[in-house]
Amino acid sequence: MNPASPASASRFYQRWLGADPARAGQVEQLAQLSLASLDFGAVLDPALPLPRAMRRLRNLLIAAIIRRDLGGQADLDEVVTAITRFADFAIQRHLAELMAELVALHGEPVGAESGRPQHLLVLAMGKQGGGELNVSSDIDLIFVYPEDGETAAGPGQRQLSNHEFFVRLGRKLIAALSEITEDGFTFRVDMALRPNGKSGPLAASLAMVEEYLIVQGREWERYAWVKARAVTGDTQDIAALEAIVRPFCFRRYLDFGVIDAIRNMHGQIRAEVARQERLHPERSDNVKLGRGGIREIEFLAQVFQLIRGGRDPALRERSTRTTLRLLAERELMPADTVAGLLDAYTFLRNLEHRLQYLEDAQTHTLPASDDDRLAVARMMGRPDVPALLAELERQRHFVAARFDEIFADPAPGAANTPEAAALLTDSADHEAIAAHLATLGFGEALEAAQRLHATLQAPRLQALPDASRQRLAALVNAALPLIVAIVKDAKVGSHGATLGRLLDFFEAIARRSAYLSLLTEYPHTLERVLRMFNASGWAATFLTQHPILLDELLDDRGNAVDDIPELAARLDAELAGAQGDTERQLDILREIHHAQLFRLLARDLAGELTVERLADHLSLLADTIVAAVIKYAWLAVATRHREVPRFAVIAYGKLGGKELGYVSDLDVIFLFDDDDQDAPGNYAKLAQRFITWMTTMTPAGILFDIDTALRPDGASGMLVSSVAAFERYQAQSAWLWEHQALTRARFCAGDAAIGARFEPIRDAVLRQQRDPVVLRDEVLKMRERMHDAYPNRTGLFDLKQDAGGMIDIEFIVQYLVLRHACQHPQLTANVGNIALLRLAGELGLVDAELAGAVADAYRDYRRLQHQVRLQGQDAARVDPELAASDMAAVTRLWAQCFPPA
């Protein structure tokens, strides 16, 4: 050994090499290799008893790690990977030997129900489970066996119950790993994380584990079990265990209640660390459990796992470093924050290792000795102790600040004074609440107070646990002054309407403590909710129906609409990951669609989107959903005769014209082009599944209502048509109104070859020579029928149905296309009503100036209709004076196109 070697700073390294001259060569040879992929079996001495050989290999490995790490040849990943793989190897080799010994004495354990041989599942917890074990750490294990039963004892063997067999096996394994001999130990073993802790049985069956986690599992155990990794065991049994553990760790909903649970757990840890530091001042500066230490970084990573892992399987990762990187990829944490946390994690873990290198001791605190502190500083590449402490302080300050951003107790705010809180107790009366609201600046304070009092006294809220009721009352108190400020700032809306929408929302989510936790932990989200509720009654209803979308208001991610190809790829990946679980696939479609819809809504309410641009986004989004449903609904057809269907969805109406709104139905027909004898039946099944996937109400809601009435022969016709049959029908049998509908039809999704065939069929139909008188009369008859079907008995103007409204404009455009496309084929382009009106004017088919005015009227109507719908009204009716000039222009163009006979 070179005395100047950086590894000589480790007294363990010096002692171990000094005890046997041959060891220096062994370390030298091993240190030339990357230890992360070392074949431990090849290095293990087969001539020695396994416990002795394993201990000697352990000491050699630690020495080689020290040599490579301090010499700059190994990074943190190599160090933790090597020691984790060695721990797995030691467990596996010892267990195999001990299992054989016990089977020889008692026979093989057999499951009473399955009749299968039973094998012990050794679960690595903590850092070993995450692949990030410390060099001088103990290992946290849990022993699980598949099922109860007895050993198949033969002659001369003593039968044991499976439980007793595996308890004995577990004890022997612990002894093999941790007993101290002249060669030291392999690993200290901690079994405290097992069900019921130190008072629980050493080994538990899968059934015992499941019952424990369901009945008694505590919040901190969710945190611990996230790391659980089976080191041994049968693949089938490991899968069964994961199916038990997964729902315990990861909730199907977004679980923001975990923030408070981890905050409390962290507080208990910090209190114990502070107590130990008071009793033993020399143990201060704990880099693992102290402020800004390793544990806080682990908590930061795991809180997002526990909140979102139920919905995002990728976040069920066991490694802290990998999880942090995923948080940046998913934009759950800023990339620069993640980079800083990874840098701090690497620094703190390297420092922790160097503390342990001194004596091969499990320690996490800076040494008391000045000489040892200097040795550690130099191992860390710092010239002196002050330089090390300065860097340590910088890193810990960064970590602590990031930790507080997530886990600091939300400020109660001025609204939640004891006086204000007292107003929302059971004993408060209307007058007291009204006086408080009036003081805050509420208009119609008495009506608002009555509504607030009625909500708080409702049986549904009275039945809540005290903690939930207190949290709800605190949120109401926080919301009241915000409502006043938001109405004043927006210059629209009313205090009473916004409060009423909020109370409806609270009633809907009151039993979902996770949502109350989210609003409590992130007060700015409550303000965003209120701004949205004040701006739009429809938005309030939508969020009340889909409260999971609260997640979209947490930060500015909600302002970004995903790029459609990126969205399609993500949707495809998630649906593929849930293949075989139709229920989950339906929810994935709804969750992604609703999230995108909500992001568009946020931008819409912020004034960032015109009605036309919004409709483009919504139509593209619908096309993406339709394409995904075709693909995965087809895969669910067991009798499918080909892997990729020759099937297409043709869009009509609002979707066909790319004028989709937030709650528009989809008017579609289904075409196929496939000569296989099974094609008609299979594509009929696909169409039925398509409708089911779109319209089924799941816990996540529905996607779209589907209307197929425009298919050939309508409700009496086949659900799907071949392309050839569709072409014949349009040419020979279709009614004129069906040709009117065809003006707004387009290929939406599915087989692009069918789309390519559809366009010339559509063009040929629309460009037919027609009798002008017959065409005029038929269009007028259809318009009259529609007018009679939707009478307006109010004094308001119906933007869509009344004369001079949107339907009149659409009929004008359809008439012009069908009348003149034979001479002007450019009229068959699916470019929308506004562009077609202007084109008709340019072609001299109608007065160009008047056509421009009607095009502007159509845009005005769509904008007004959109505003009315956002306020939650079904019928888009307004004061006639708001639309007087637009109505006049439409009426003039109507008279020009349809003069009296």
GROMACS .gro file of N, CA and C in nm, residues 138-142 188-193 198:
model
   36
  138ASP      N    1  -2.662  -0.106   0.805
  138ASP     CA    2  -2.732  -0.232   0.828
  138ASP      C    3  -2.833  -0.249   0.715
  139ILE      N    4  -2.897  -0.363   0.710
  139ILE     CA    5  -3.000  -0.386   0.607
  139ILE      C    6  -3.133  -0.411   0.676
  140ASP      N    7  -3.237  -0.348   0.622
  140ASP     CA    8  -3.373  -0.363   0.674
  140ASP      C    9  -3.443  -0.470   0.591
  141LEU      N   10  -3.487  -0.578   0.658
  141LEU     CA   11  -3.548  -0.690   0.589
  141LEU      C   12  -3.687  -0.721   0.645
  142ILE      N   13  -3.768  -0.782   0.562
  142ILE     CA   14  -3.896  -0.839   0.603
  142ILE      C   15  -3.905  -0.978   0.541
  188ARG      N   16  -2.527  -0.612   0.948
  188ARG     CA   17  -2.621  -0.606   1.059
  188ARG      C   18  -2.762  -0.608   1.000
  189VAL      N   19  -2.854  -0.676   1.067
  189VAL     CA   20  -2.990  -0.693   1.013
  189VAL      C   21  -3.090  -0.629   1.108
  190ASP      N   22  -3.179  -0.547   1.052
  190ASP     CA   23  -3.286  -0.481   1.128
  190ASP      C   24  -3.419  -0.530   1.075
  191MET      N   25  -3.500  -0.589   1.164
  191MET     CA   26  -3.629  -0.645   1.125
  191MET      C   27  -3.747  -0.561   1.174
  192ALA      N   28  -3.720  -0.438   1.217
  192ALA     CA   29  -3.823  -0.357   1.283
  192ALA      C   30  -3.935  -0.313   1.190
  193LEU      N   31  -3.915  -0.320   1.059
  193LEU     CA   32  -4.018  -0.274   0.965
  193LEU      C   33  -4.123  -0.380   0.935
  198LYS      N   34  -4.131  -0.506   1.620
  198LYS     CA   35  -4.058  -0.603   1.701
  198LYS      C   36  -4.149  -0.699   1.776
   0.00000   0.00000   0.00000
